[in-house]
Every structure is written in structure tokens, then in C-alpha cells.
């Protein structure tokens, strides 16, 4: 039987109370939301928090998807199933539904949260790449107030984020921009598995040319999820097969996959190139149709 | 700690460690063995129960997290001596062989039909995609859910 090591359990009834509990209990305290990243880690003793602060009672405060002021704001406790079902997100950013359909499986998506996925910062996790491609920012709250951190600064490396000991991620903000298109491409071995490799792409047109681009890969980089050189290669050029091929080659060249049970590094690098190319093609079609 | 969960409509209370997972709380603290305990890693879906009507893998949820919520297990499918149409469908269409995945499969089917009374085969496949049948009876499971969708009203009448 796999069960977590013993811990003390507390339930927070507000964000302020959760932060106060984190401050009082110190660095051996962890927040738990859906629990689908943290509880498996605790069963394996890869995480052994002394205190667990359950933030599931914060649904009314932190589970929301709101379009306002040129942004879509997503609460940290929004479940994967809510993200998948959101018409607002699907309309503005097709990449989000494409990624969510391939995250874990329906019962897991009923529990797992956006905040939990981002804070786990698993290198094969999908939403970090999705939000990085879209140019999203995260909102981190502590007792001293809130700070806004870009997605690529938030995701510091495997299982490391910008969230401090007595802080919590409360919101993701995704800018709404016109003339854009986005897409997600992922290869995984079976339903429920993590990505072998995945590529998230967003493009915004400025007239006939690409005005801005976001390309972020999952499962092929220990740190750094954005492919900056690949993005730069597209800007100021018309969206063409030639430009896509060049950008996809740069994304593959700049990634740093590891050989593991999901495949050899060469294969993952090949996937990074092919998946980026396909995602660019589809994102551009959507941008041109917008 | 003392944990009170509404299970199949009745409040049930037991003393358990905070680290107790919902699957073990149901089976060991409440003695309800209908919920099966499989892989322990939220992969196989044998432990699926409904929490507030939604399928959840009970091996990856603390019992304490279910406090104040409605849990429905396979024991709660039959009502007043009448099988749920999903249970009847699994009998009619041979939706099980060894039966290990069956409680979770039937609860997922119940939740699907509650929100979508006439699902397509593809919608059924997606709904059960987080649950493994190692007798490879997926085709018959899909037929069983279809049977329940088509005969639901006459069985419950």
C-alpha cells in the first residue's frame, strides 16, 4: 500500500488564511489543491511535507475564468476540466483546449488544477508551455501583496518555481491580442501519460507578416521552455512553409532532451522539430482566418 | 482526526489519520469493499468514485478532502431493490469478465449519462479513457453503457 508519510492537516478558508498558515508553519508546509502531483510525490517520499494546507475550500475565491480588461484571468484553483470546457478560452486561444484534451484523463482532470500543474513545474507538464507561448503572466501573492511574474521567469526549472515559501500562485493572466492563432502538438505513449515531446505555438499577424510569436516546448528542456531564436526567426516575415521550417529547426537545435524510458534524445529532438512545424502551420491558418 | 463524509446519501464518520486516502477510508474505515483498490498511482481507475457527481480517483484524494462532500460508490447504484440501468446494461451486454474495473467503470458511466443521456460511442470512450480493463472488454463496456442509455427509463420505471 502506498500512502504518504504522516503530516499535520489544516484547511484554509481564504487565500489570506492560507498565506498566514504558510508563514506560521514555515518551509515544511505545502499547499495542496487537486493533489494529483503532490500526493503521488508524497507516496514515493519524494516530498515529505510536515504540514499540508488544503486549499480546496477556496473554490469560490480561486476557481474562475474571466474575460476582462483585454485579459483572460484564470484562478489558480480552476480545475483542468473547467479549462477544457471553457468557451472563452477556446475562442481566444485554441491551444488551450488542444492541450487540455491530452492532459492525463477525465477523472484526473476533475481534480487537478491549473495552479497545481504550474507549481509542480514538471518538465513534461503542458500548461507551462501553453501559457509561455501565449505570453501569459502569473500573479503570486504573499502577506506583503502581489507580484506579477512572466511565465518563463515563473518556471525556473524542474520542480522549481518563482513562488517563495510563504507565497502562493493565485492567478494566470493571458493577454487577448487580435489577429492571432495558436496550436498545441504533443506525442505521448498512451492516454494519461506525460508528453514524450510537445510544442505550443502562438502567432500574431501584423499586416501580411508575423508581428509576434510564442514558441514553447515541453518535455525536451530541463530549464527554459521558450524557444527565443525560433520565435525571432519568424518575426517580420510572412507566415510561409520556409519560415516555419527554419523556426522548427532552430527550436530543435536549441532544445536539450534527455534519453529516458519515453525515448532517445535524438527521437525527441526530431519530435520537437516536427511538432513545432505542424503547430506553426495550424496556428498560422487560424491567425489568417481570424 | 475525525472525518465525516456523506456516502451514498448518508453521513458516515470515522477516526482516521490525515494521510488516509479516500479509497482506504471507504474500504477499511467504513468497511465498504465495493470500491476497488488497484494501482495506487492514479493510472488504472479501479478506485473511481463520484465526488459531488464527478468521477474521481479515490487513491489520489485524501479522505479529509472529501469532508463536506457527497461521495457515491458502487454500493449506492442500486436503489430500493432496483439495479441502476448501468448495472443492468453490464449484465445484458457482458460488460465484465473478472469484475475488477467494473465498479469504477459503472460509476463513470452513471456520471456520463447524468450529464449526457445519449452519448456517442466516442464520448463513452473518452469518458472511460482513464480506466483500464485488463480483460480487454472495452467493446462490451461501451455496449453496456449504450444499453443503459437506450433502456434507462424503462428500467427505472
CSV table of C-alpha atoms in Angstrom, one decimal:
chain,number,residue,atom,x,y,z
A,1,UNK,CA,0.0,0.0,0.0
A,2,UNK,CA,1.4,3.4,-1.0
A,3,UNK,CA,0.4,6.1,1.4
A,4,UNK,CA,2.1,9.4,2.3
A,5,UNK,CA,4.3,9.8,5.4
A,6,UNK,CA,2.4,11.3,8.3
A,7,UNK,CA,1.7,15.0,8.3
A,8,UNK,CA,-0.5,17.6,10.1
A,9,UNK,CA,-3.5,18.7,8.1
A,10,UNK,CA,-5.0,22.1,8.0
A,11,UNK,CA,-7.8,23.6,5.9
A,12,UNK,CA,-7.6,27.1,4.7
A,13,UNK,CA,-10.9,29.1,4.3
A,14,UNK,CA,-9.4,32.0,2.4
A,15,UNK,CA,-6.3,33.0,0.5
A,16,UNK,CA,-5.2,35.2,3.3
A,17,UNK,CA,-5.6,32.4,5.8
A,18,UNK,CA,-3.6,30.0,3.5
A,19,UNK,CA,-0.7,32.6,3.4
A,20,UNK,CA,-0.9,33.2,7.1
A,21,UNK,CA,-0.7,29.4,7.7
A,22,UNK,CA,2.3,29.1,5.3
A,23,UNK,CA,4.1,31.9,7.3
A,24,UNK,CA,3.3,30.4,10.6
A,25,UNK,CA,4.2,26.8,9.7
A,26,UNK,CA,7.4,27.6,7.8
A,27,UNK,CA,9.1,25.9,4.8
A,28,UNK,CA,8.0,22.4,5.8
A,29,UNK,CA,4.4,23.3,4.9
A,30,UNK,CA,2.9,22.8,1.5
A,31,UNK,CA,-0.3,23.8,-0.1
A,32,UNK,CA,-2.4,21.0,-1.7
A,33,UNK,CA,-5.2,21.6,-4.2
A,34,UNK,CA,-6.2,18.7,-6.6
A,35,UNK,CA,-3.3,16.7,-5.1
A,36,UNK,CA,-2.6,14.8,-8.4
A,37,UNK,CA,1.0,15.9,-8.5
A,38,UNK,CA,1.8,16.3,-4.8
A,39,UNK,CA,0.1,13.2,-3.4
A,40,UNK,CA,2.0,10.8,-5.8
A,41,UNK,CA,5.2,12.5,-4.8
A,42,UNK,CA,4.4,12.1,-1.2
A,43,UNK,CA,3.6,8.4,-1.7
A,44,UNK,CA,7.0,7.9,-3.1
A,45,UNK,CA,8.6,10.0,-0.3
A,46,UNK,CA,9.9,12.4,-3.0
A,47,UNK,CA,8.0,15.0,-1.0
A,48,UNK,CA,7.6,14.8,2.8
A,49,UNK,CA,5.9,18.0,4.0
A,50,UNK,CA,5.3,18.1,7.7
A,51,UNK,CA,2.1,20.2,7.2
A,52,UNK,CA,-0.4,20.1,4.4
A,53,UNK,CA,-2.7,23.0,3.9
A,54,UNK,CA,-5.8,22.1,1.9
A,55,UNK,CA,-6.9,24.9,-0.3
A,56,UNK,CA,-9.8,23.1,-1.9
A,57,UNK,CA,-12.3,25.2,0.2
A,58,UNK,CA,-11.1,28.2,-1.8
A,59,UNK,CA,-13.2,27.2,-4.9
A,60,UNK,CA,-15.4,30.3,-4.7
A,61,UNK,CA,-12.3,32.6,-4.4
A,62,UNK,CA,-9.9,30.9,-6.8
A,63,UNK,CA,-11.9,28.8,-9.4
A,64,UNK,CA,-12.8,31.2,-12.2
A,65,UNK,CA,-12.1,32.1,-15.9
A,66,UNK,CA,-13.0,35.7,-16.5
A,67,UNK,CA,-12.5,37.9,-19.6
A,68,UNK,CA,-12.0,41.5,-18.6
A,69,UNK,CA,-9.8,44.4,-19.5
A,70,UNK,CA,-8.1,42.8,-22.5
A,71,UNK,CA,-7.1,39.8,-20.5
A,72,UNK,CA,-8.4,36.3,-19.6
A,73,UNK,CA,-7.8,35.8,-15.9
A,74,UNK,CA,-7.7,32.2,-14.7
A,75,UNK,CA,-7.9,31.4,-11.0
A,76,UNK,CA,-5.2,29.1,-9.6
A,77,UNK,CA,-7.8,26.6,-8.3
A,78,UNK,CA,-9.5,26.3,-11.7
A,79,UNK,CA,-9.7,22.6,-12.5
A,80,UNK,CA,-8.4,21.1,-15.7
A,81,UNK,CA,-12.0,20.1,-16.6
A,82,UNK,CA,-13.1,23.8,-16.3
A,83,UNK,CA,-10.3,24.9,-18.5
A,84,UNK,CA,-11.1,22.2,-21.1
A,85,UNK,CA,-14.8,23.2,-21.1
A,86,UNK,CA,-14.2,27.0,-21.2
A,87,UNK,CA,-15.7,28.6,-24.4
A,88,UNK,CA,-13.9,31.8,-23.6
A,89,UNK,CA,-10.5,30.1,-23.6
A,90,UNK,CA,-11.4,28.0,-26.7
A,91,UNK,CA,-12.5,31.1,-28.6
A,92,UNK,CA,-9.4,33.2,-27.9
A,93,UNK,CA,-6.7,30.5,-27.6
A,94,UNK,CA,-7.4,27.1,-29.4
A,95,UNK,CA,-4.1,25.9,-28.0
A,96,UNK,CA,-5.6,25.7,-24.5
A,97,UNK,CA,-8.3,23.1,-25.4
A,98,UNK,CA,-5.9,21.2,-27.7
A,99,UNK,CA,-3.5,20.8,-24.8
A,100,UNK,CA,-6.1,20.1,-22.1
A,101,UNK,CA,-7.7,17.2,-24.2
A,102,UNK,CA,-4.3,15.5,-23.9
A,103,UNK,CA,-3.6,16.1,-20.2
A,104,UNK,CA,-4.0,13.0,-18.1
A,105,UNK,CA,-7.5,11.6,-18.2
A,106,UNK,CA,-11.1,12.7,-17.3
A,107,UNK,CA,-11.1,11.7,-13.6
A,108,UNK,CA,-7.7,13.3,-13.1
A,109,UNK,CA,-8.8,16.5,-14.9
A,110,UNK,CA,-11.8,16.6,-12.5
A,111,UNK,CA,-9.4,17.2,-9.6
A,112,UNK,CA,-6.1,18.6,-11.0
A,113,UNK,CA,-5.8,22.4,-11.1
A,114,UNK,CA,-4.0,25.0,-13.2
A,115,UNK,CA,-2.1,26.2,-10.1
A,116,UNK,CA,-1.1,22.8,-9.1
A,117,UNK,CA,0.2,21.9,-12.6
A,118,UNK,CA,2.2,25.1,-12.9
A,119,UNK,CA,3.6,24.9,-9.3
A,120,UNK,CA,4.7,21.3,-9.8
A,121,UNK,CA,6.8,22.6,-12.7
A,122,UNK,CA,7.3,19.1,-14.1
A,123,UNK,CA,9.5,19.4,-17.2
A,124,UNK,CA,6.9,17.4,-19.1
A,125,UNK,CA,3.9,19.4,-18.0
A,126,UNK,CA,1.8,21.0,-20.7
A,127,UNK,CA,0.3,24.2,-19.3
A,128,UNK,CA,3.6,25.9,-18.6
A,129,UNK,CA,4.4,25.7,-22.4
A,130,UNK,CA,0.9,26.7,-23.3
A,131,UNK,CA,1.0,29.8,-21.2
A,132,UNK,CA,4.6,30.7,-22.1
A,133,UNK,CA,3.6,30.6,-25.8
A,134,UNK,CA,0.7,32.9,-25.2
A,135,UNK,CA,2.8,35.4,-23.3
A,136,UNK,CA,0.9,34.9,-20.0
A,137,UNK,CA,2.0,36.2,-16.6
A,138,UNK,CA,1.4,34.7,-13.2
A,139,UNK,CA,0.2,36.5,-10.1
A,140,UNK,CA,2.0,35.4,-6.9
A,141,UNK,CA,0.6,36.6,-3.5
A,142,UNK,CA,2.3,36.9,-0.2
A,143,UNK,CA,1.5,38.7,3.0
A,144,UNK,CA,3.2,41.8,1.6
A,145,UNK,CA,1.0,41.9,-1.5
A,146,UNK,CA,1.0,40.6,-5.1
A,147,UNK,CA,3.8,40.4,-7.7
A,148,UNK,CA,3.5,39.7,-11.4
A,149,UNK,CA,6.0,37.3,-12.9
A,150,UNK,CA,6.2,36.2,-16.6
A,151,UNK,CA,5.6,32.5,-17.3
A,152,UNK,CA,9.2,31.9,-18.3
A,153,UNK,CA,10.5,33.5,-15.1
A,154,UNK,CA,7.9,31.6,-13.1
A,155,UNK,CA,9.0,28.2,-14.4
A,156,UNK,CA,12.6,28.2,-13.1
A,157,UNK,CA,13.5,24.6,-13.8
A,158,UNK,CA,12.5,21.0,-13.0
A,159,UNK,CA,10.1,21.3,-9.9
A,160,UNK,CA,11.3,24.8,-9.2
A,161,UNK,CA,9.2,27.9,-9.5
A,162,UNK,CA,9.4,31.6,-8.5
A,163,UNK,CA,6.9,31.0,-5.7
A,164,UNK,CA,8.5,31.7,-2.3
A,165,UNK,CA,8.0,29.7,0.9
A,166,UNK,CA,5.2,31.9,2.2
A,167,UNK,CA,3.6,32.7,-1.1
A,168,UNK,CA,1.0,31.2,-3.4
A,169,UNK,CA,0.2,31.4,-7.0
A,170,UNK,CA,-3.3,32.9,-7.3
A,171,UNK,CA,-3.9,33.7,-10.9
A,172,UNK,CA,-2.7,33.4,-14.5
A,173,UNK,CA,-3.4,36.3,-16.8
A,174,UNK,CA,-3.4,35.7,-20.6
A,175,UNK,CA,-3.4,38.8,-22.8
A,176,UNK,CA,-6.1,39.0,-25.6
A,177,UNK,CA,-4.5,40.1,-28.9
A,178,UNK,CA,-6.0,40.5,-32.3
A,179,UNK,CA,-5.0,38.7,-35.5
A,180,UNK,CA,-3.6,35.7,-33.6
A,181,UNK,CA,-3.7,31.9,-33.9
A,182,UNK,CA,-2.4,29.2,-31.7
A,183,UNK,CA,-1.9,25.4,-31.6
A,184,UNK,CA,-0.5,22.6,-29.5
A,185,UNK,CA,1.1,19.4,-30.8
A,186,UNK,CA,2.0,16.5,-28.5
A,187,UNK,CA,3.2,13.0,-28.7
A,188,UNK,CA,2.7,10.6,-25.8
A,189,UNK,CA,2.8,6.9,-25.5
A,190,UNK,CA,-0.7,6.3,-24.2
A,191,UNK,CA,-3.7,8.1,-22.6
A,192,UNK,CA,-2.8,9.6,-19.3
A,193,UNK,CA,1.0,9.6,-19.9
A,194,UNK,CA,3.2,12.6,-19.9
A,195,UNK,CA,4.5,14.0,-23.1
A,196,UNK,CA,7.4,12.4,-25.0
A,197,UNK,CA,7.7,15.8,-26.6
A,198,UNK,CA,5.2,18.7,-27.2
A,199,UNK,CA,5.2,22.1,-28.8
A,200,UNK,CA,3.0,25.0,-28.1
A,201,UNK,CA,2.8,27.9,-30.7
A,202,UNK,CA,1.1,31.3,-30.9
A,203,UNK,CA,1.4,33.7,-33.7
A,204,UNK,CA,0.1,37.2,-34.2
A,205,UNK,CA,0.0,38.9,-37.6
A,206,UNK,CA,0.9,42.5,-38.3
A,207,UNK,CA,-0.5,43.0,-41.8
A,208,UNK,CA,0.9,40.3,-44.0
A,209,UNK,CA,3.8,39.5,-41.7
A,210,UNK,CA,4.3,37.8,-38.4
A,211,UNK,CA,4.3,40.6,-35.8
A,212,UNK,CA,4.9,38.4,-32.7
A,213,UNK,CA,5.4,34.8,-31.9
A,214,UNK,CA,5.5,32.5,-28.9
A,215,UNK,CA,7.0,29.0,-29.1
A,216,UNK,CA,7.4,26.9,-26.0
A,217,UNK,CA,8.3,23.2,-25.8
A,218,UNK,CA,7.5,20.6,-23.2
A,219,UNK,CA,9.5,17.5,-22.1
A,220,UNK,CA,12.6,18.4,-24.0
A,221,UNK,CA,14.2,21.0,-21.8
A,222,UNK,CA,15.2,20.8,-18.1
A,223,UNK,CA,15.0,24.6,-17.8
A,224,UNK,CA,13.9,27.3,-20.1
A,225,UNK,CA,10.7,26.5,-22.0
A,226,UNK,CA,10.6,29.2,-24.7
A,227,UNK,CA,12.5,28.9,-28.0
A,228,UNK,CA,13.5,32.5,-28.4
A,229,UNK,CA,15.6,32.1,-31.5
A,230,UNK,CA,12.8,30.2,-33.3
A,231,UNK,CA,10.4,33.0,-32.4
A,232,UNK,CA,12.8,35.7,-33.7
A,233,UNK,CA,13.2,33.8,-37.0
A,234,UNK,CA,9.5,34.3,-37.8
A,235,UNK,CA,9.1,38.0,-36.9
A,236,UNK,CA,8.8,40.4,-39.8
A,237,UNK,CA,8.3,37.6,-42.4
A,238,UNK,CA,5.2,36.3,-44.0
A,239,UNK,CA,3.9,33.0,-42.5
A,240,UNK,CA,5.3,30.5,-45.0
A,241,UNK,CA,6.5,26.9,-45.1
A,242,UNK,CA,10.0,28.1,-45.5
A,243,UNK,CA,9.8,30.3,-42.4
A,244,UNK,CA,8.1,27.5,-40.4
A,245,UNK,CA,10.8,25.0,-41.4
A,246,UNK,CA,13.6,27.4,-40.3
A,247,UNK,CA,11.9,28.2,-37.0
A,248,UNK,CA,11.2,24.5,-36.3
A,249,UNK,CA,14.9,23.6,-37.0
A,250,UNK,CA,16.0,26.3,-34.5
A,251,UNK,CA,13.6,25.1,-31.9
A,252,UNK,CA,15.0,21.5,-32.3
A,253,UNK,CA,18.6,22.8,-32.3
A,254,UNK,CA,18.1,24.8,-29.1
A,255,UNK,CA,16.3,22.1,-27.0
A,256,UNK,CA,18.1,19.7,-24.7
A,257,UNK,CA,16.2,16.5,-24.4
A,258,UNK,CA,17.3,13.6,-22.2
A,259,UNK,CA,17.2,9.9,-23.2
A,260,UNK,CA,14.8,8.1,-20.9
A,261,UNK,CA,12.0,5.4,-21.0
A,262,UNK,CA,10.0,7.6,-23.3
A,263,UNK,CA,12.6,7.6,-26.0
A,264,UNK,CA,16.2,8.5,-27.0
A,265,UNK,CA,17.2,12.2,-27.1
A,266,UNK,CA,17.6,12.1,-31.0
A,267,UNK,CA,14.0,11.0,-31.4
A,268,UNK,CA,12.7,13.7,-29.0
A,269,UNK,CA,14.7,16.3,-30.9
A,270,UNK,CA,13.1,15.1,-34.1
A,271,UNK,CA,9.7,15.4,-32.5
A,272,UNK,CA,10.5,18.9,-31.3
A,273,UNK,CA,11.1,19.9,-34.9
A,274,UNK,CA,8.2,18.1,-36.5
A,275,UNK,CA,5.7,19.1,-33.8
A,276,UNK,CA,6.8,22.8,-33.9
A,277,UNK,CA,6.4,22.8,-37.7
A,278,UNK,CA,2.9,21.3,-37.5
A,279,UNK,CA,1.8,23.7,-34.7
A,280,UNK,CA,3.2,26.7,-36.6
A,281,UNK,CA,1.2,25.6,-39.7
A,282,UNK,CA,-2.0,25.3,-37.8
A,283,UNK,CA,-1.5,28.4,-35.7
A,284,UNK,CA,-0.9,30.4,-38.9
A,285,UNK,CA,-4.0,29.1,-40.6
A,286,UNK,CA,-6.0,30.2,-37.5
A,287,UNK,CA,-4.3,33.6,-37.4
A,288,UNK,CA,-5.1,34.2,-41.1
A,289,UNK,CA,-8.7,33.2,-40.6
A,290,UNK,CA,-9.2,35.4,-37.5
B,1,UNK,CA,-8.8,13.2,13.1
B,2,UNK,CA,-12.5,12.7,12.8
B,3,UNK,CA,-13.7,12.7,9.2
B,4,UNK,CA,-17.4,12.9,8.2
B,5,UNK,CA,-18.3,12.2,4.6
B,6,UNK,CA,-21.7,11.8,3.1
B,7,UNK,CA,-21.5,8.4,1.4
B,8,UNK,CA,-24.4,7.3,-0.8
B,9,UNK,CA,-26.6,9.9,0.9
B,10,UNK,CA,-25.8,9.0,4.5
B,11,UNK,CA,-23.3,10.9,6.7
B,12,UNK,CA,-20.6,8.5,7.8
B,13,UNK,CA,-18.0,9.3,10.5
B,14,UNK,CA,-14.8,7.6,11.3
B,15,UNK,CA,-11.5,8.3,13.0
B,16,UNK,CA,-8.5,8.3,10.6
B,17,UNK,CA,-5.1,9.7,10.1
B,18,UNK,CA,-4.9,12.8,7.9
B,19,UNK,CA,-2.8,10.8,5.4
B,20,UNK,CA,-5.7,8.3,4.9
B,21,UNK,CA,-6.6,8.1,1.2
B,22,UNK,CA,-10.3,8.1,0.3
B,23,UNK,CA,-10.1,4.6,-1.1
B,24,UNK,CA,-8.8,3.2,2.2
B,25,UNK,CA,-11.2,5.2,4.2
B,26,UNK,CA,-14.1,3.7,2.3
B,27,UNK,CA,-12.8,0.2,2.3
B,28,UNK,CA,-11.1,-0.1,5.7
B,29,UNK,CA,-12.7,2.6,8.0
B,30,UNK,CA,-16.2,2.2,6.6
B,31,UNK,CA,-15.9,-1.4,5.5
B,32,UNK,CA,-17.3,-0.7,2.1
B,33,UNK,CA,-15.3,-3.0,-0.2
B,34,UNK,CA,-17.2,-2.2,-3.4
B,35,UNK,CA,-14.6,0.4,-4.3
B,36,UNK,CA,-11.6,-1.4,-5.7
B,37,UNK,CA,-8.0,-0.6,-4.9
B,38,UNK,CA,-5.7,-1.1,-7.9
B,39,UNK,CA,-2.5,0.6,-9.0
B,40,UNK,CA,-2.2,3.2,-6.2
B,41,UNK,CA,-0.8,5.7,-8.8
B,42,UNK,CA,-4.0,7.2,-10.3
B,43,UNK,CA,-3.4,5.3,-13.6
B,44,UNK,CA,-5.8,2.3,-13.5
B,45,UNK,CA,-9.1,3.9,-12.4
B,46,UNK,CA,-10.3,0.8,-10.4
B,47,UNK,CA,-10.8,3.2,-7.4
B,48,UNK,CA,-13.1,5.7,-9.2
B,49,UNK,CA,-15.9,7.0,-7.1
B,50,UNK,CA,-18.2,10.0,-7.7
B,51,UNK,CA,-17.4,13.1,-5.6
B,52,UNK,CA,-20.3,15.6,-6.0
B,53,UNK,CA,-21.3,13.7,-9.1
B,54,UNK,CA,-17.9,13.7,-10.8
B,55,UNK,CA,-15.6,10.7,-11.3
B,56,UNK,CA,-12.5,10.9,-9.1
B,57,UNK,CA,-9.6,8.5,-8.5
B,58,UNK,CA,-10.0,7.9,-4.8
B,59,UNK,CA,-6.4,6.7,-4.4
B,60,UNK,CA,-5.3,10.2,-5.1
B,61,UNK,CA,-7.6,12.1,-2.8
B,62,UNK,CA,-7.3,12.4,0.9
B,63,UNK,CA,-10.4,11.3,2.8
B,64,UNK,CA,-10.1,14.6,4.7
B,65,UNK,CA,-10.6,16.4,1.3
B,66,UNK,CA,-14.0,14.7,0.9
B,67,UNK,CA,-15.3,16.1,4.2
B,68,UNK,CA,-18.5,18.0,3.5
B,69,UNK,CA,-18.8,16.5,0.0
B,70,UNK,CA,-21.1,13.8,-1.4
B,71,UNK,CA,-19.4,10.6,-2.3
B,72,UNK,CA,-21.2,7.9,-4.3
B,73,UNK,CA,-19.8,4.4,-4.5
B,74,UNK,CA,-20.9,1.3,-6.4
B,75,UNK,CA,-22.9,0.3,-3.3
B,76,UNK,CA,-25.1,3.4,-4.0
B,77,UNK,CA,-26.0,2.5,-7.6
B,78,UNK,CA,-28.8,0.1,-6.7
B,79,UNK,CA,-31.8,1.9,-5.2
B,80,UNK,CA,-34.9,0.4,-3.4
B,81,UNK,CA,-34.0,-3.1,-4.8
B,82,UNK,CA,-33.8,-1.9,-8.4
B,83,UNK,CA,-30.5,-2.1,-10.2
B,84,UNK,CA,-29.3,1.1,-11.9
B,85,UNK,CA,-29.7,0.8,-15.7
B,86,UNK,CA,-25.9,0.9,-15.9
B,87,UNK,CA,-25.7,-2.2,-13.7
B,88,UNK,CA,-28.4,-3.9,-15.8
B,89,UNK,CA,-26.6,-2.9,-19.0
B,90,UNK,CA,-23.3,-4.5,-17.8
B,91,UNK,CA,-25.3,-7.7,-17.2
B,92,UNK,CA,-27.2,-7.6,-20.5
B,93,UNK,CA,-24.1,-6.9,-22.7
B,94,UNK,CA,-21.5,-8.9,-20.7
B,95,UNK,CA,-19.7,-5.7,-19.7
B,96,UNK,CA,-17.4,-7.6,-17.3
B,97,UNK,CA,-15.3,-10.7,-17.0
B,98,UNK,CA,-13.2,-10.6,-13.9
B,99,UNK,CA,-15.1,-7.6,-12.5
B,100,UNK,CA,-12.1,-5.7,-11.0
B,101,UNK,CA,-12.6,-2.5,-13.1
B,102,UNK,CA,-16.4,-2.7,-13.0
B,103,UNK,CA,-17.3,-0.5,-10.0
B,104,UNK,CA,-15.3,2.4,-11.4
B,105,UNK,CA,-16.5,1.8,-15.0
B,106,UNK,CA,-20.1,1.8,-13.8
B,107,UNK,CA,-19.7,5.0,-11.8
B,108,UNK,CA,-18.1,6.8,-14.7
B,109,UNK,CA,-20.9,5.6,-16.9
B,110,UNK,CA,-23.5,6.8,-14.4
B,111,UNK,CA,-21.9,10.3,-14.3
B,112,UNK,CA,-21.7,10.4,-18.1
B,113,UNK,CA,-25.3,9.5,-18.5
B,114,UNK,CA,-26.4,12.0,-15.9
B,115,UNK,CA,-24.8,14.8,-17.9
B,116,UNK,CA,-25.3,13.4,-21.3
B,117,UNK,CA,-28.2,10.9,-21.5
B,118,UNK,CA,-27.5,9.8,-25.1
B,119,UNK,CA,-23.7,9.8,-25.6
B,120,UNK,CA,-22.0,8.7,-28.8
B,121,UNK,CA,-19.6,5.8,-28.7
B,122,UNK,CA,-16.7,8.2,-28.9
B,123,UNK,CA,-18.0,10.2,-26.0
B,124,UNK,CA,-18.2,6.9,-24.0
B,125,UNK,CA,-14.6,6.1,-25.0
B,126,UNK,CA,-13.3,9.4,-23.8
B,127,UNK,CA,-15.3,9.2,-20.5
B,128,UNK,CA,-13.7,5.8,-19.7
B,129,UNK,CA,-10.3,6.6,-21.1
B,130,UNK,CA,-8.7,7.0,-17.6
B,131,UNK,CA,-9.8,3.5,-16.6
B,132,UNK,CA,-8.1,0.2,-17.5
B,133,UNK,CA,-9.9,-3.1,-18.2
B,134,UNK,CA,-7.3,-5.9,-18.4
B,135,UNK,CA,-9.9,-8.5,-19.7
B,136,UNK,CA,-9.9,-6.1,-22.7
B,137,UNK,CA,-13.7,-5.9,-22.6
B,138,UNK,CA,-13.8,-2.3,-23.7
B,139,UNK,CA,-16.2,-3.0,-26.6
B,140,UNK,CA,-18.7,-4.7,-24.3
B,141,UNK,CA,-18.3,-1.9,-21.8
B,142,UNK,CA,-19.2,0.6,-24.4
B,143,UNK,CA,-22.2,-1.6,-25.5
B,144,UNK,CA,-23.2,-1.8,-21.8
B,145,UNK,CA,-23.3,2.0,-21.4
B,146,UNK,CA,-25.2,2.3,-24.7
B,147,UNK,CA,-27.7,-0.3,-23.4
B,148,UNK,CA,-28.2,1.8,-20.2
B,149,UNK,CA,-28.7,5.0,-22.3
B,150,UNK,CA,-31.3,3.2,-24.5
B,151,UNK,CA,-33.1,1.4,-21.7
B,152,UNK,CA,-32.6,3.8,-18.8
B,153,UNK,CA,-36.2,4.9,-18.5
B,154,UNK,CA,-37.9,1.5,-18.6
B,155,UNK,CA,-35.6,0.1,-16.0
B,156,UNK,CA,-36.0,2.9,-13.5
B,157,UNK,CA,-39.8,3.0,-14.1
